[in-house]
mmCIF file of N, CA and C in Angstrom:
data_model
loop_
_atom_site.group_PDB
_atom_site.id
_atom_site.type_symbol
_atom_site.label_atom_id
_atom_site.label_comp_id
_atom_site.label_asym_id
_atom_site.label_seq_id
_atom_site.Cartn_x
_atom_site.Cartn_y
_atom_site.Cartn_z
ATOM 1 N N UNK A 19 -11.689 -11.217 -4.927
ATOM 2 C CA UNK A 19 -11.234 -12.547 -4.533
ATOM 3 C C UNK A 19 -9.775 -12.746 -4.919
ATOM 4 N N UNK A 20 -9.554 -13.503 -4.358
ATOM 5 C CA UNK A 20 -7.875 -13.765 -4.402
ATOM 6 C C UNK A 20 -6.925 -14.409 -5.942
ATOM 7 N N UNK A 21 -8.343 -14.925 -5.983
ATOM 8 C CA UNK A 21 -8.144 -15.726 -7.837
ATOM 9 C C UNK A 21 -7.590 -14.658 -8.890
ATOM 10 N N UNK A 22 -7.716 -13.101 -8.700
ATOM 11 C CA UNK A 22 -7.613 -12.637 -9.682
ATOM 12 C C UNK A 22 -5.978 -12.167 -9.420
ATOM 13 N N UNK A 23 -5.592 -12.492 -8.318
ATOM 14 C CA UNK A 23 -3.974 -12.507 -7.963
ATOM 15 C C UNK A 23 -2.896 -13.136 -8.612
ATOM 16 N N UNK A 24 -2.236 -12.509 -9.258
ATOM 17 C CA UNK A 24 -1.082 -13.334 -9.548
ATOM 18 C C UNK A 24 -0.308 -14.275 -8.217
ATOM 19 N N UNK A 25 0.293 -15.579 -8.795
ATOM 20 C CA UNK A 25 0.736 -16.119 -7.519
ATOM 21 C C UNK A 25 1.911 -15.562 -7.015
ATOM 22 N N UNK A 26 2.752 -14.774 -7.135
ATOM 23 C CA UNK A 26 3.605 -13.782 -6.786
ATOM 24 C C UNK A 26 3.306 -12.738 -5.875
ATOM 25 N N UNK A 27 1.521 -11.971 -6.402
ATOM 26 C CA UNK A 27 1.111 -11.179 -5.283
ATOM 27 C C UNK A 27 0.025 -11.866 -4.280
ATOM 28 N N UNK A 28 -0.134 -13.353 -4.481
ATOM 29 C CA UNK A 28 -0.819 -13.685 -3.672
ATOM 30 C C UNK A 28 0.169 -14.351 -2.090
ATOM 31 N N UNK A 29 1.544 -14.638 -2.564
ATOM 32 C CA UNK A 29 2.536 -14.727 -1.367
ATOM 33 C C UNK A 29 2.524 -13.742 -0.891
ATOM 34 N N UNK A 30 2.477 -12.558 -1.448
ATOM 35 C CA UNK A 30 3.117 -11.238 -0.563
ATOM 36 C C UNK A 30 1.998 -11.084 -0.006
ATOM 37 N N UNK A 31 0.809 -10.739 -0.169
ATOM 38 C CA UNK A 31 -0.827 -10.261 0.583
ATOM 39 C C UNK A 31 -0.652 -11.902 1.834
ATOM 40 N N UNK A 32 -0.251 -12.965 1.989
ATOM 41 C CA UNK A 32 -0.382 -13.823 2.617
ATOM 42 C C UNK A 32 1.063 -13.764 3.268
ATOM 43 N N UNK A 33 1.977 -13.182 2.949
ATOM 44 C CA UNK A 33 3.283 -12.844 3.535
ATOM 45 C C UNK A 33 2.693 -11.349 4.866
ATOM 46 N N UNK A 34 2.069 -10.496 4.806
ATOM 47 C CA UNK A 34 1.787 -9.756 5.380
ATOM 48 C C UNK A 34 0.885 -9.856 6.986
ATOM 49 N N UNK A 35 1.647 -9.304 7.736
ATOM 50 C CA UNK A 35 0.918 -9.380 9.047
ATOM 51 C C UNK A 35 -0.399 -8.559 8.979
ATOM 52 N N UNK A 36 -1.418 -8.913 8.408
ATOM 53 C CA UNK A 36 -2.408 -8.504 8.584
ATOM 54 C C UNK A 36 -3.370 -8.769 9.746
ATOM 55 N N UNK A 37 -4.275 -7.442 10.173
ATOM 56 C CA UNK A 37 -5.247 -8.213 10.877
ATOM 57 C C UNK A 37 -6.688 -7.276 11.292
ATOM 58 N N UNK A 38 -7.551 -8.134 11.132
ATOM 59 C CA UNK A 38 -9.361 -7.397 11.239
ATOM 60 C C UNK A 38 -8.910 -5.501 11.603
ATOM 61 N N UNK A 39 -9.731 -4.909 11.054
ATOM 62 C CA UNK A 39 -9.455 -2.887 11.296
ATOM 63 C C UNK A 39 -8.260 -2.357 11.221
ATOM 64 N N UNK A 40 -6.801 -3.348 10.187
ATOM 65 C CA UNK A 40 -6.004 -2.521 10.147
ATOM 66 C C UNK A 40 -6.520 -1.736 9.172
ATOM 67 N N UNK A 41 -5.250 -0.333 9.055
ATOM 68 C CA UNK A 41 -5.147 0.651 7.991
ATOM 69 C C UNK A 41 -4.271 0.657 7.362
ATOM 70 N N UNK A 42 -4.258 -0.075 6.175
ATOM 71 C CA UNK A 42 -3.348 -0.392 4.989
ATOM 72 C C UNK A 42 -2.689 0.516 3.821
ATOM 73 N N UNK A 43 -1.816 0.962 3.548
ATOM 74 C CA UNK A 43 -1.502 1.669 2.761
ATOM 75 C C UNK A 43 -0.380 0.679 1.423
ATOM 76 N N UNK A 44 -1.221 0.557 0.484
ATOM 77 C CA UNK A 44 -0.516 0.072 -0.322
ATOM 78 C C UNK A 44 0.159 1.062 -1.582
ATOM 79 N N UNK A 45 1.427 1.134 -1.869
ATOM 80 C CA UNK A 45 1.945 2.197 -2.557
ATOM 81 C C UNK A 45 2.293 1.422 -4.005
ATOM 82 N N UNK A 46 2.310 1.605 -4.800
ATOM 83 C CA UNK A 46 1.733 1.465 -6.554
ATOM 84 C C UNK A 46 0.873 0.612 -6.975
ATOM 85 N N UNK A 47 -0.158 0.495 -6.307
ATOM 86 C CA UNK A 47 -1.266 -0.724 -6.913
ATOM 87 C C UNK A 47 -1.558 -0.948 -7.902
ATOM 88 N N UNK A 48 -1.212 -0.410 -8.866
ATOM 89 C CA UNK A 48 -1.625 -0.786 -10.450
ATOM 90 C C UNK A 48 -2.857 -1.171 -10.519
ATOM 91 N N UNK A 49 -3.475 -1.885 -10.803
ATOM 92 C CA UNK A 49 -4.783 -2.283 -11.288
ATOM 93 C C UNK A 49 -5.666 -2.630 -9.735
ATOM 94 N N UNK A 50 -5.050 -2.624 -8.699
ATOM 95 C CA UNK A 50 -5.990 -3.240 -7.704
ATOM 96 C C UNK A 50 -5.693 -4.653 -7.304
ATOM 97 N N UNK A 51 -5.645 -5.431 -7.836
ATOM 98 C CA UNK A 51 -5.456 -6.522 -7.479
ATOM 99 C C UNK A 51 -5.487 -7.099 -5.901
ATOM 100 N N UNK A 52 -4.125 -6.682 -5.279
ATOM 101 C CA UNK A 52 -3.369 -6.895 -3.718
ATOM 102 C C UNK A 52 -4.072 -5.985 -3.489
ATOM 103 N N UNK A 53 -4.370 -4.803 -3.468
ATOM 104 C CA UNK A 53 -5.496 -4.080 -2.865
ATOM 105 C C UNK A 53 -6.435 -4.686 -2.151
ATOM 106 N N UNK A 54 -7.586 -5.193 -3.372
ATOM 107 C CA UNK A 54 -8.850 -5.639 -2.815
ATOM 108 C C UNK A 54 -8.666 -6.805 -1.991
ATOM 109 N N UNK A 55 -7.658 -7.736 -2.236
ATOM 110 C CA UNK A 55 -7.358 -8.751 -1.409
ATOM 111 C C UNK A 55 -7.110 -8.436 0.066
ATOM 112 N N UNK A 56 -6.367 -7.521 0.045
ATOM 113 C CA UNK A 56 -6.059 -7.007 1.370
ATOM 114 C C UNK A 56 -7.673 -6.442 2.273
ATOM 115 N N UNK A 57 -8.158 -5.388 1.511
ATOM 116 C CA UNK A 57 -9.380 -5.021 1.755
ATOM 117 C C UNK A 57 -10.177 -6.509 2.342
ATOM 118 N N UNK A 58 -10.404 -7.711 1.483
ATOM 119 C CA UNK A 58 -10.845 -8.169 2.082
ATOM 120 C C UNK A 58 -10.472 -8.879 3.342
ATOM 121 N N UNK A 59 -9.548 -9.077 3.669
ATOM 122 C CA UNK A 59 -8.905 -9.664 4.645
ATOM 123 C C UNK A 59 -8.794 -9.135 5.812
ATOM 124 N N UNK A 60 -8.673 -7.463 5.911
ATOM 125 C CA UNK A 60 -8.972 -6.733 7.303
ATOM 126 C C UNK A 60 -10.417 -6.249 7.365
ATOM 127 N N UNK A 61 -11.400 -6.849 7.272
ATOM 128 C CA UNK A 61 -12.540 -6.897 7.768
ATOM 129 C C UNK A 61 -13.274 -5.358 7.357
ATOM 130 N N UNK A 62 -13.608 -4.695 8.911
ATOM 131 C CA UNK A 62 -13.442 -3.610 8.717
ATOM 132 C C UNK A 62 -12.727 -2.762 8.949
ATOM 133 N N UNK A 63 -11.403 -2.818 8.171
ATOM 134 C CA UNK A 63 -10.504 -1.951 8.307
ATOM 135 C C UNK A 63 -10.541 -1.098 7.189
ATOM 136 N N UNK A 64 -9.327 -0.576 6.623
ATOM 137 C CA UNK A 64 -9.396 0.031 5.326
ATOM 138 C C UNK A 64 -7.997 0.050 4.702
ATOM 139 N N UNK A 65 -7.968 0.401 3.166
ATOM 140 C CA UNK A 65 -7.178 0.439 2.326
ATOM 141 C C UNK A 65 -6.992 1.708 1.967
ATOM 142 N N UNK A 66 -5.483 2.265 1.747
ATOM 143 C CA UNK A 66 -5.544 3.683 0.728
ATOM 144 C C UNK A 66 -4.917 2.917 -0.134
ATOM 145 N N UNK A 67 -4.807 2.718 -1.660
ATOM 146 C CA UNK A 67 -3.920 2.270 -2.320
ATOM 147 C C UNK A 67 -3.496 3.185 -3.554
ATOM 148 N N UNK A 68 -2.179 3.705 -3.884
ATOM 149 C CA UNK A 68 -1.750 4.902 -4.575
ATOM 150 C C UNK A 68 -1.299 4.453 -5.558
ATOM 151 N N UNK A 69 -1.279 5.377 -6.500
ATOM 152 C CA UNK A 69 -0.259 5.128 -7.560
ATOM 153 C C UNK A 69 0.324 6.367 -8.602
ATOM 154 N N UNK A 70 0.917 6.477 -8.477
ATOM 155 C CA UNK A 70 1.737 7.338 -9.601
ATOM 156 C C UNK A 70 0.482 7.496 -10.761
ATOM 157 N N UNK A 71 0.539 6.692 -11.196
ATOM 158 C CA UNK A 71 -0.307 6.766 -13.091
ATOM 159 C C UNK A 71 -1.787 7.201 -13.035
ATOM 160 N N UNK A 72 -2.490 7.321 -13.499
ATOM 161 C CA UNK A 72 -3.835 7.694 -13.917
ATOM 162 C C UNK A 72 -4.217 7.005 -14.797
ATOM 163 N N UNK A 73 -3.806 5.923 -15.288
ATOM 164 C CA UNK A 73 -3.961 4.982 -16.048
ATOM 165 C C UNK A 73 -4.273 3.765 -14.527
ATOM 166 N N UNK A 74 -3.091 3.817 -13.954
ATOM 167 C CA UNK A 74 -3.437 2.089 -13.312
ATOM 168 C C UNK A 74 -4.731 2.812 -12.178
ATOM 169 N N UNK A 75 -4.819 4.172 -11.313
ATOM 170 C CA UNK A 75 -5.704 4.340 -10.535
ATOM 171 C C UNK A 75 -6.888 4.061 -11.464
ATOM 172 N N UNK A 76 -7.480 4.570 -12.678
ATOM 173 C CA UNK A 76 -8.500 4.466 -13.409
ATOM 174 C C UNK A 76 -9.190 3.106 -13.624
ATOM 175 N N UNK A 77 -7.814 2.187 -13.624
ATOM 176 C CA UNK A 77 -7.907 0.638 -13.514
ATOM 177 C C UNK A 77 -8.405 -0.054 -12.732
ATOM 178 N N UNK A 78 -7.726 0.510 -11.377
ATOM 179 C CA UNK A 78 -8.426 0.120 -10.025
ATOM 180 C C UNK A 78 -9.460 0.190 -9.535
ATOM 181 N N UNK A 79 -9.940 1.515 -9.871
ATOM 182 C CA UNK A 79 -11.380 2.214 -9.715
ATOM 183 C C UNK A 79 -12.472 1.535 -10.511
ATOM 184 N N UNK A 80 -12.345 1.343 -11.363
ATOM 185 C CA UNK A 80 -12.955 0.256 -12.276
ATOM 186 C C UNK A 80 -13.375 -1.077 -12.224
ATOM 187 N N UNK A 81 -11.780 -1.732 -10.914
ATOM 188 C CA UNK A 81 -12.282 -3.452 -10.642
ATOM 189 C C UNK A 81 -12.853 -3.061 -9.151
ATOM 190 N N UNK A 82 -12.585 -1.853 -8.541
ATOM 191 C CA UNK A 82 -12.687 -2.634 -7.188
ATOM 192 C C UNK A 82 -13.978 -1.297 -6.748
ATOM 193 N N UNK A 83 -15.100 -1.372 -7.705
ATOM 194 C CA UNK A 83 -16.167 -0.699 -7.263
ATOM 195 C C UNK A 83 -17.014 -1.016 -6.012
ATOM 196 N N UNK A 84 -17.116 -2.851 -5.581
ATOM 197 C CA UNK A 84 -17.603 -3.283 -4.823
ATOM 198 C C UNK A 84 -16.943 -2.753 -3.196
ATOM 199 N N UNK A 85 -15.728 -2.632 -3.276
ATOM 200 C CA UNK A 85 -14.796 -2.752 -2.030
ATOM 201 C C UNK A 85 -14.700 -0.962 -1.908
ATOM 202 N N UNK A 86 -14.962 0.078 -3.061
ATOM 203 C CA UNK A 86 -14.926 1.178 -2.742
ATOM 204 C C UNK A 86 -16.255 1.933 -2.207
ATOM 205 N N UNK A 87 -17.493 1.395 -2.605
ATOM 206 C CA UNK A 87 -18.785 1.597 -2.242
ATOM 207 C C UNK A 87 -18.801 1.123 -0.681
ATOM 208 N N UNK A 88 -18.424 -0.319 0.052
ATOM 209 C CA UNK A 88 -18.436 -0.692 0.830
ATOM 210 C C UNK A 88 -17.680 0.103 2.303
ATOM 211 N N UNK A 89 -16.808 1.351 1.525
ATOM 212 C CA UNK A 89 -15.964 2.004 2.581
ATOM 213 C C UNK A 89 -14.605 1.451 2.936
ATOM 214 N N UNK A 90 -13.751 -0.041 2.009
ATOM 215 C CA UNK A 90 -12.980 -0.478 2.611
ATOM 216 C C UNK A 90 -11.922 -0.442 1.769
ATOM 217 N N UNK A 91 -11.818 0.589 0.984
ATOM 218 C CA UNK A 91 -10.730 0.722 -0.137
ATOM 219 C C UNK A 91 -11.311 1.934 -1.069
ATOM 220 N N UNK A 92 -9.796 3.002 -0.452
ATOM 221 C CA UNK A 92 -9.646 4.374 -1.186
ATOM 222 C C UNK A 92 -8.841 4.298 -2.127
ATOM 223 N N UNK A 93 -8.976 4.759 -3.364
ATOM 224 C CA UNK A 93 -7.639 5.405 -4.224
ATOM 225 C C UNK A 93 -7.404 6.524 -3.947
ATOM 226 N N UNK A 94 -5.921 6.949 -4.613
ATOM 227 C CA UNK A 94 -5.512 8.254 -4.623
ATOM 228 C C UNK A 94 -4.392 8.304 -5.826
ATOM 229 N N UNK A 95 -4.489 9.093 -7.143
ATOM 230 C CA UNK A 95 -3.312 9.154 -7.893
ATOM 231 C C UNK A 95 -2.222 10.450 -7.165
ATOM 232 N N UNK A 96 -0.709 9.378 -6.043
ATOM 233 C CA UNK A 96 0.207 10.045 -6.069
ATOM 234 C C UNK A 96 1.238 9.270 -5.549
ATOM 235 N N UNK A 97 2.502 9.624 -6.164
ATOM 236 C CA UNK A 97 3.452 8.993 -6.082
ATOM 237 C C UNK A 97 3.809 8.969 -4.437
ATOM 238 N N UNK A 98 4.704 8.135 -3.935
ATOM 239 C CA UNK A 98 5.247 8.181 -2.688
ATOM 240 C C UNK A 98 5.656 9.290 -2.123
ATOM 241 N N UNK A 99 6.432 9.696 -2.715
ATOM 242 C CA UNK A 99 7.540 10.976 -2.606
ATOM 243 C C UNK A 99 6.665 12.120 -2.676
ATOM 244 N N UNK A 100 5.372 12.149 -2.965
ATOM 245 C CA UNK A 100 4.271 13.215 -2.606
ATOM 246 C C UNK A 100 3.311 13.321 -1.830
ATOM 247 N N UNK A 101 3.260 12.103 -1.448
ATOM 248 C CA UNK A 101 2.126 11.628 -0.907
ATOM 249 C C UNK A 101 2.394 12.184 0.833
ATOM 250 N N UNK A 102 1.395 12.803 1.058
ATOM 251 C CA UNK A 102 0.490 13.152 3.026
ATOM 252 C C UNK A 102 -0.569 12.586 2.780
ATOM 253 N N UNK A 103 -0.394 12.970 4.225
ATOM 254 C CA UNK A 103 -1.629 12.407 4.978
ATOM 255 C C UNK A 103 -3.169 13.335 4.910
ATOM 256 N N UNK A 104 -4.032 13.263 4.289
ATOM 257 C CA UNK A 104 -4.949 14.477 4.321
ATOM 258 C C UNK A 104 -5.119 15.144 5.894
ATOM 259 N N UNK A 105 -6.009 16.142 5.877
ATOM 260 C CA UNK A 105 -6.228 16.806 7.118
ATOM 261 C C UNK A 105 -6.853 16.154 7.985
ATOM 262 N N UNK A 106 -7.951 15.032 7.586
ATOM 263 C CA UNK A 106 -8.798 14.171 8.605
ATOM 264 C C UNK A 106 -8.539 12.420 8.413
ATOM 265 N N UNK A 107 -7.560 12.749 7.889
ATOM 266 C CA UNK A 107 -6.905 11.139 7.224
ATOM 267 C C UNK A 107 -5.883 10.499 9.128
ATOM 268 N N UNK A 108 -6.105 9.619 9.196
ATOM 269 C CA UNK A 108 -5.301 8.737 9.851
ATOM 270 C C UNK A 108 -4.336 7.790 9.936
ATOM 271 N N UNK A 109 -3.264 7.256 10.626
ATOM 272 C CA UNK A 109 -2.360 7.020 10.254
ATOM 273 C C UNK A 109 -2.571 5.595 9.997
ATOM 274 N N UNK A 110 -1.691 4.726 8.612
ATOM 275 C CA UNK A 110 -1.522 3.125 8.565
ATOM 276 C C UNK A 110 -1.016 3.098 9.638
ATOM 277 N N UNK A 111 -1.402 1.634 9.824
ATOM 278 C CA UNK A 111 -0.739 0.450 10.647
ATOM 279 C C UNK A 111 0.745 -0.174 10.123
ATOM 280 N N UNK A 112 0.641 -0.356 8.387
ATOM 281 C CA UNK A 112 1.331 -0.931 7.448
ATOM 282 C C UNK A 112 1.329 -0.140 6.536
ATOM 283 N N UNK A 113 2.374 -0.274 5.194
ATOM 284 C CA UNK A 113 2.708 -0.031 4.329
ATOM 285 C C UNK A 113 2.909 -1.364 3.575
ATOM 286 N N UNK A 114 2.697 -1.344 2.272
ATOM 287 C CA UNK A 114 3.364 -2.585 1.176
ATOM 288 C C UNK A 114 3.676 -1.811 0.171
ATOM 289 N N UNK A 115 4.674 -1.955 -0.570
ATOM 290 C CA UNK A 115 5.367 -1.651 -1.657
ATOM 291 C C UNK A 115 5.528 -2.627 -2.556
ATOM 292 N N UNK A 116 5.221 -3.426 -4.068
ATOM 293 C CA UNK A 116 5.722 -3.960 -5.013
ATOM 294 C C UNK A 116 5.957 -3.017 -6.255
ATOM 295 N N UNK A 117 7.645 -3.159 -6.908
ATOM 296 C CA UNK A 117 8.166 -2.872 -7.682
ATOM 297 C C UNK A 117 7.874 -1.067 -7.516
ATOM 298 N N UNK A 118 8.450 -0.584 -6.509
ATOM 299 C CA UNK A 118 8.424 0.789 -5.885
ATOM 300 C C UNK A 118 9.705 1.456 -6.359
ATOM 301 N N UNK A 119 10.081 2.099 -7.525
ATOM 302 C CA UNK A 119 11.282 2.125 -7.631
ATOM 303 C C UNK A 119 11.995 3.399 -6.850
ATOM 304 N N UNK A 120 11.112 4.185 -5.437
ATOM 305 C CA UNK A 120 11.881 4.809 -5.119
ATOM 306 C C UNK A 120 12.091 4.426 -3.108
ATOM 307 N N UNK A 121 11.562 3.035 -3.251
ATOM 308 C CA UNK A 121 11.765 2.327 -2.176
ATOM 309 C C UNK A 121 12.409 0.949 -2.543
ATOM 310 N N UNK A 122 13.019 0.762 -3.587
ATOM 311 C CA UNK A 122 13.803 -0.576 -3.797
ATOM 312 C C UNK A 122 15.063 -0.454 -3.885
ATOM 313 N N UNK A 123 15.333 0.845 -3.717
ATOM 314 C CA UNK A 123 16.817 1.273 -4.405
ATOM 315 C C UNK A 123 17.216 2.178 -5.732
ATOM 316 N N UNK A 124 16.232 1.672 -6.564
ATOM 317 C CA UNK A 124 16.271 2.225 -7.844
ATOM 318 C C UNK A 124 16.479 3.489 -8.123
ATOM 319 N N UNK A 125 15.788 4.322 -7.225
ATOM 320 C CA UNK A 125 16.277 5.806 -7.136
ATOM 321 C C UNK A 125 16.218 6.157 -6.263
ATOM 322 N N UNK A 126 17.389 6.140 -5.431
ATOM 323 C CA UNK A 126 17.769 6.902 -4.037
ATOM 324 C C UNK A 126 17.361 7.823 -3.660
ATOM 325 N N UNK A 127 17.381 9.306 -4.526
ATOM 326 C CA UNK A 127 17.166 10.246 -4.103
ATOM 327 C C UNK A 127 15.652 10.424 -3.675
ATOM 328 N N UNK A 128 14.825 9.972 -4.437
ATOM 329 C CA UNK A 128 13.095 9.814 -4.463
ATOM 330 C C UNK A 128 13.182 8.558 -3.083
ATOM 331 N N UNK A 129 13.988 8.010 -2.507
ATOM 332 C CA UNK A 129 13.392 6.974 -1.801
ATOM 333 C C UNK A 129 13.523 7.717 -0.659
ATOM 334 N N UNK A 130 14.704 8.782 -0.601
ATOM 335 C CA UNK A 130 14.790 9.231 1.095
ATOM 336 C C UNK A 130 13.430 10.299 1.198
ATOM 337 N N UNK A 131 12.732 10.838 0.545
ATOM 338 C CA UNK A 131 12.027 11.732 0.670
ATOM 339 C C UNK A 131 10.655 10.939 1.080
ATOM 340 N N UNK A 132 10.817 9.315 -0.133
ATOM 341 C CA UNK A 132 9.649 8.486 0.201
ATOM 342 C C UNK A 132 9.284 7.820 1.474
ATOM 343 N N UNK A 133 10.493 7.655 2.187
ATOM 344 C CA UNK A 133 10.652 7.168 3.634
ATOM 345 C C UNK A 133 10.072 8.801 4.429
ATOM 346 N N UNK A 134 10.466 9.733 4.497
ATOM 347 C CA UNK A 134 10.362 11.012 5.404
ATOM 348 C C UNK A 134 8.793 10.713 5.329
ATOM 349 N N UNK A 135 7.979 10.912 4.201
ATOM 350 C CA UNK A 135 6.674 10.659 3.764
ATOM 351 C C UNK A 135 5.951 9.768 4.665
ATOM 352 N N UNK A 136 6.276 8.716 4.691
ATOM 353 C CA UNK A 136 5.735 7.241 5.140
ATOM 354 C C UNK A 136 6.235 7.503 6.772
ATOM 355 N N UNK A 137 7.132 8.066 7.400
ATOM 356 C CA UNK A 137 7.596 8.011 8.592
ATOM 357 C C UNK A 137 6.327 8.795 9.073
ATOM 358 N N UNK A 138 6.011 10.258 8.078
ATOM 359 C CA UNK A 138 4.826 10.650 9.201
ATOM 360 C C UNK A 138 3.364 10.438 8.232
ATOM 361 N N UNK A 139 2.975 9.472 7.978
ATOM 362 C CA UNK A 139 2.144 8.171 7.570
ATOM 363 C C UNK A 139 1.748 7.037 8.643
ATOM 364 N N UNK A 140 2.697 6.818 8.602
ATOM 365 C CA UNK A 140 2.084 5.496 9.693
ATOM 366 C C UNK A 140 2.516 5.626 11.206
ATOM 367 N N UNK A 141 1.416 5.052 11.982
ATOM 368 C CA UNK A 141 0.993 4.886 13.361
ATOM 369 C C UNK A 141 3.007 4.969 13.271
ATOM 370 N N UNK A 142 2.997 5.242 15.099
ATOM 371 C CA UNK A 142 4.320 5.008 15.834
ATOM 372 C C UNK A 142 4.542 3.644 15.652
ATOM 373 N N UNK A 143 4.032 2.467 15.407
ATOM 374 C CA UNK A 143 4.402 1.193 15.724
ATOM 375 C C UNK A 143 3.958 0.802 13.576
ATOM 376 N N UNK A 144 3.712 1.432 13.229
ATOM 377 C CA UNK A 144 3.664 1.363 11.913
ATOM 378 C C UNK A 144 5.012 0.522 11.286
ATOM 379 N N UNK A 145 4.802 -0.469 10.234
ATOM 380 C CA UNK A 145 5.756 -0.965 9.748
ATOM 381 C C UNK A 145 5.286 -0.693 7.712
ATOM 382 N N UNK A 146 6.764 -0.937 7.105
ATOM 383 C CA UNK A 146 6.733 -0.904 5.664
ATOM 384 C C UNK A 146 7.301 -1.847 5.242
ATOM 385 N N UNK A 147 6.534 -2.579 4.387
ATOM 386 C CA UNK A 147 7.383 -3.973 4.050
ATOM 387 C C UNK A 147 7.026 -3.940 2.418
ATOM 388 N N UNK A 148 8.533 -4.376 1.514
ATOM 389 C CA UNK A 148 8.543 -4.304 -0.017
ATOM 390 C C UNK A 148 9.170 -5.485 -0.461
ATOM 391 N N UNK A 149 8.638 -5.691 -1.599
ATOM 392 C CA UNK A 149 9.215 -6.850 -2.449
ATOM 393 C C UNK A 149 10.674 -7.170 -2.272
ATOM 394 N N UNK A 150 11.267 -8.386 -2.856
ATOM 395 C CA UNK A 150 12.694 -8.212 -2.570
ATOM 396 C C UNK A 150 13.171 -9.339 -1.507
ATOM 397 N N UNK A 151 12.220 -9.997 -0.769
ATOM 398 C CA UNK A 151 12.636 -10.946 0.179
ATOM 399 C C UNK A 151 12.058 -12.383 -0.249
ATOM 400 N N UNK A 152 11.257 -12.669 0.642
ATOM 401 C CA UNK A 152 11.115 -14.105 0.643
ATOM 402 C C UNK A 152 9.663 -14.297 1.198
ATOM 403 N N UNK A 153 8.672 -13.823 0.928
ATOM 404 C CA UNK A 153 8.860 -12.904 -0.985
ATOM 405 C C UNK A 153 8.857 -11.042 -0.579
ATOM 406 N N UNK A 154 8.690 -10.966 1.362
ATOM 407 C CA UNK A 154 8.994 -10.012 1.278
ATOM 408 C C UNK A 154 9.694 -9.263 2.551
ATOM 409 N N UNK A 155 10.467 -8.001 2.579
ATOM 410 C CA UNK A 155 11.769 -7.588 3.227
ATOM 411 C C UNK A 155 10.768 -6.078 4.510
ATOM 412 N N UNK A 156 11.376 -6.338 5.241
ATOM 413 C CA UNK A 156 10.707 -5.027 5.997
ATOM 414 C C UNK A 156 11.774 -4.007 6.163
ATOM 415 N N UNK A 157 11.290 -2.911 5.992
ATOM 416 C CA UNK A 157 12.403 -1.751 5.941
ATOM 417 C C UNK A 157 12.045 -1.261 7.188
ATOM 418 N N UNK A 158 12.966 -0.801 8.153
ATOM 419 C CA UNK A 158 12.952 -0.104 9.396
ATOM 420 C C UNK A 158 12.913 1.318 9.081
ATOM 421 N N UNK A 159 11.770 2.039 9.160
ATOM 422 C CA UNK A 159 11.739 3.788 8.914
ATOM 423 C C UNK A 159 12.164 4.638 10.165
ATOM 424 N N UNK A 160 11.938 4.336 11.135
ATOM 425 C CA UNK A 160 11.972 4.729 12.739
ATOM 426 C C UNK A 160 13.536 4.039 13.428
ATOM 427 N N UNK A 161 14.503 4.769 13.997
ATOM 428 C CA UNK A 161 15.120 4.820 14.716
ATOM 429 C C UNK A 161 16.306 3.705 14.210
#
């Protein structure tokens, strides 16, 4: 439920063009939170939500047992800049990023590799949108 959202990530999950059977890729989820929110909101769609740590995936895995049993939210511990697509995996619709430091700027070199990543990630009409706006900014990966 949305209650367990900070009101910061509850603008951004309500900032997002979501809609029923997208495929969501959320990149550092920390504990889950915007995850499961999202999960619930595209119906039956689905969630991958990543993260660098083995600490915050362990976290996630932990709150969002209901939404991972149900089929509508995967983890995976890996950073952006490593992250494919598995062999029978399909492409997002979307991307979200909060506090991504190699898609905010923070480290350039990790962000161009993180974009190459995400370019062959998401659908052709695929979009990536990160913290940083109002409350949030869409980055153009394509053309």
């Amino acid at each position: 439920m949305a209650n367990d959202l900070s009101p910061r990530l509850l603008a951004i999950v309500d900032a997002l063009p979501l809609r029923q059977g997208m495929r969501v890729l959320e990149i550092g989820c920390g504990p889950g939170a915007a995850a499961r929110e999202i999960a619930r909101r595209i119906g039956d769609g689905h969630v991958l939500a990543i993260d660098r740590s083995a600490k915050a995936i362990a976290q996630a895995r932990a709150a969002s047992r209901a939404e991972i049993a149900a089929g509508r939210l995967s983890l995976r511990q890996v950073a952006i800049e490593d992250f494919n697509l598995e062999a029978d995996e399909k492409p997002f619709d979307i991307a979200v990023a909060v506090r991504v430091g190699a898609l905010d700027g923070r480290h350039p070199e990790a962000g161009k590799i993180a974009l190459q990543r995400l370019e062959a990630a998401l659908t052709a009409q695929g979009r990536l949108f990160i913290d940083g706006g109002d409350p949030l900014r869409e980055i153009v990966i394509r053309g």
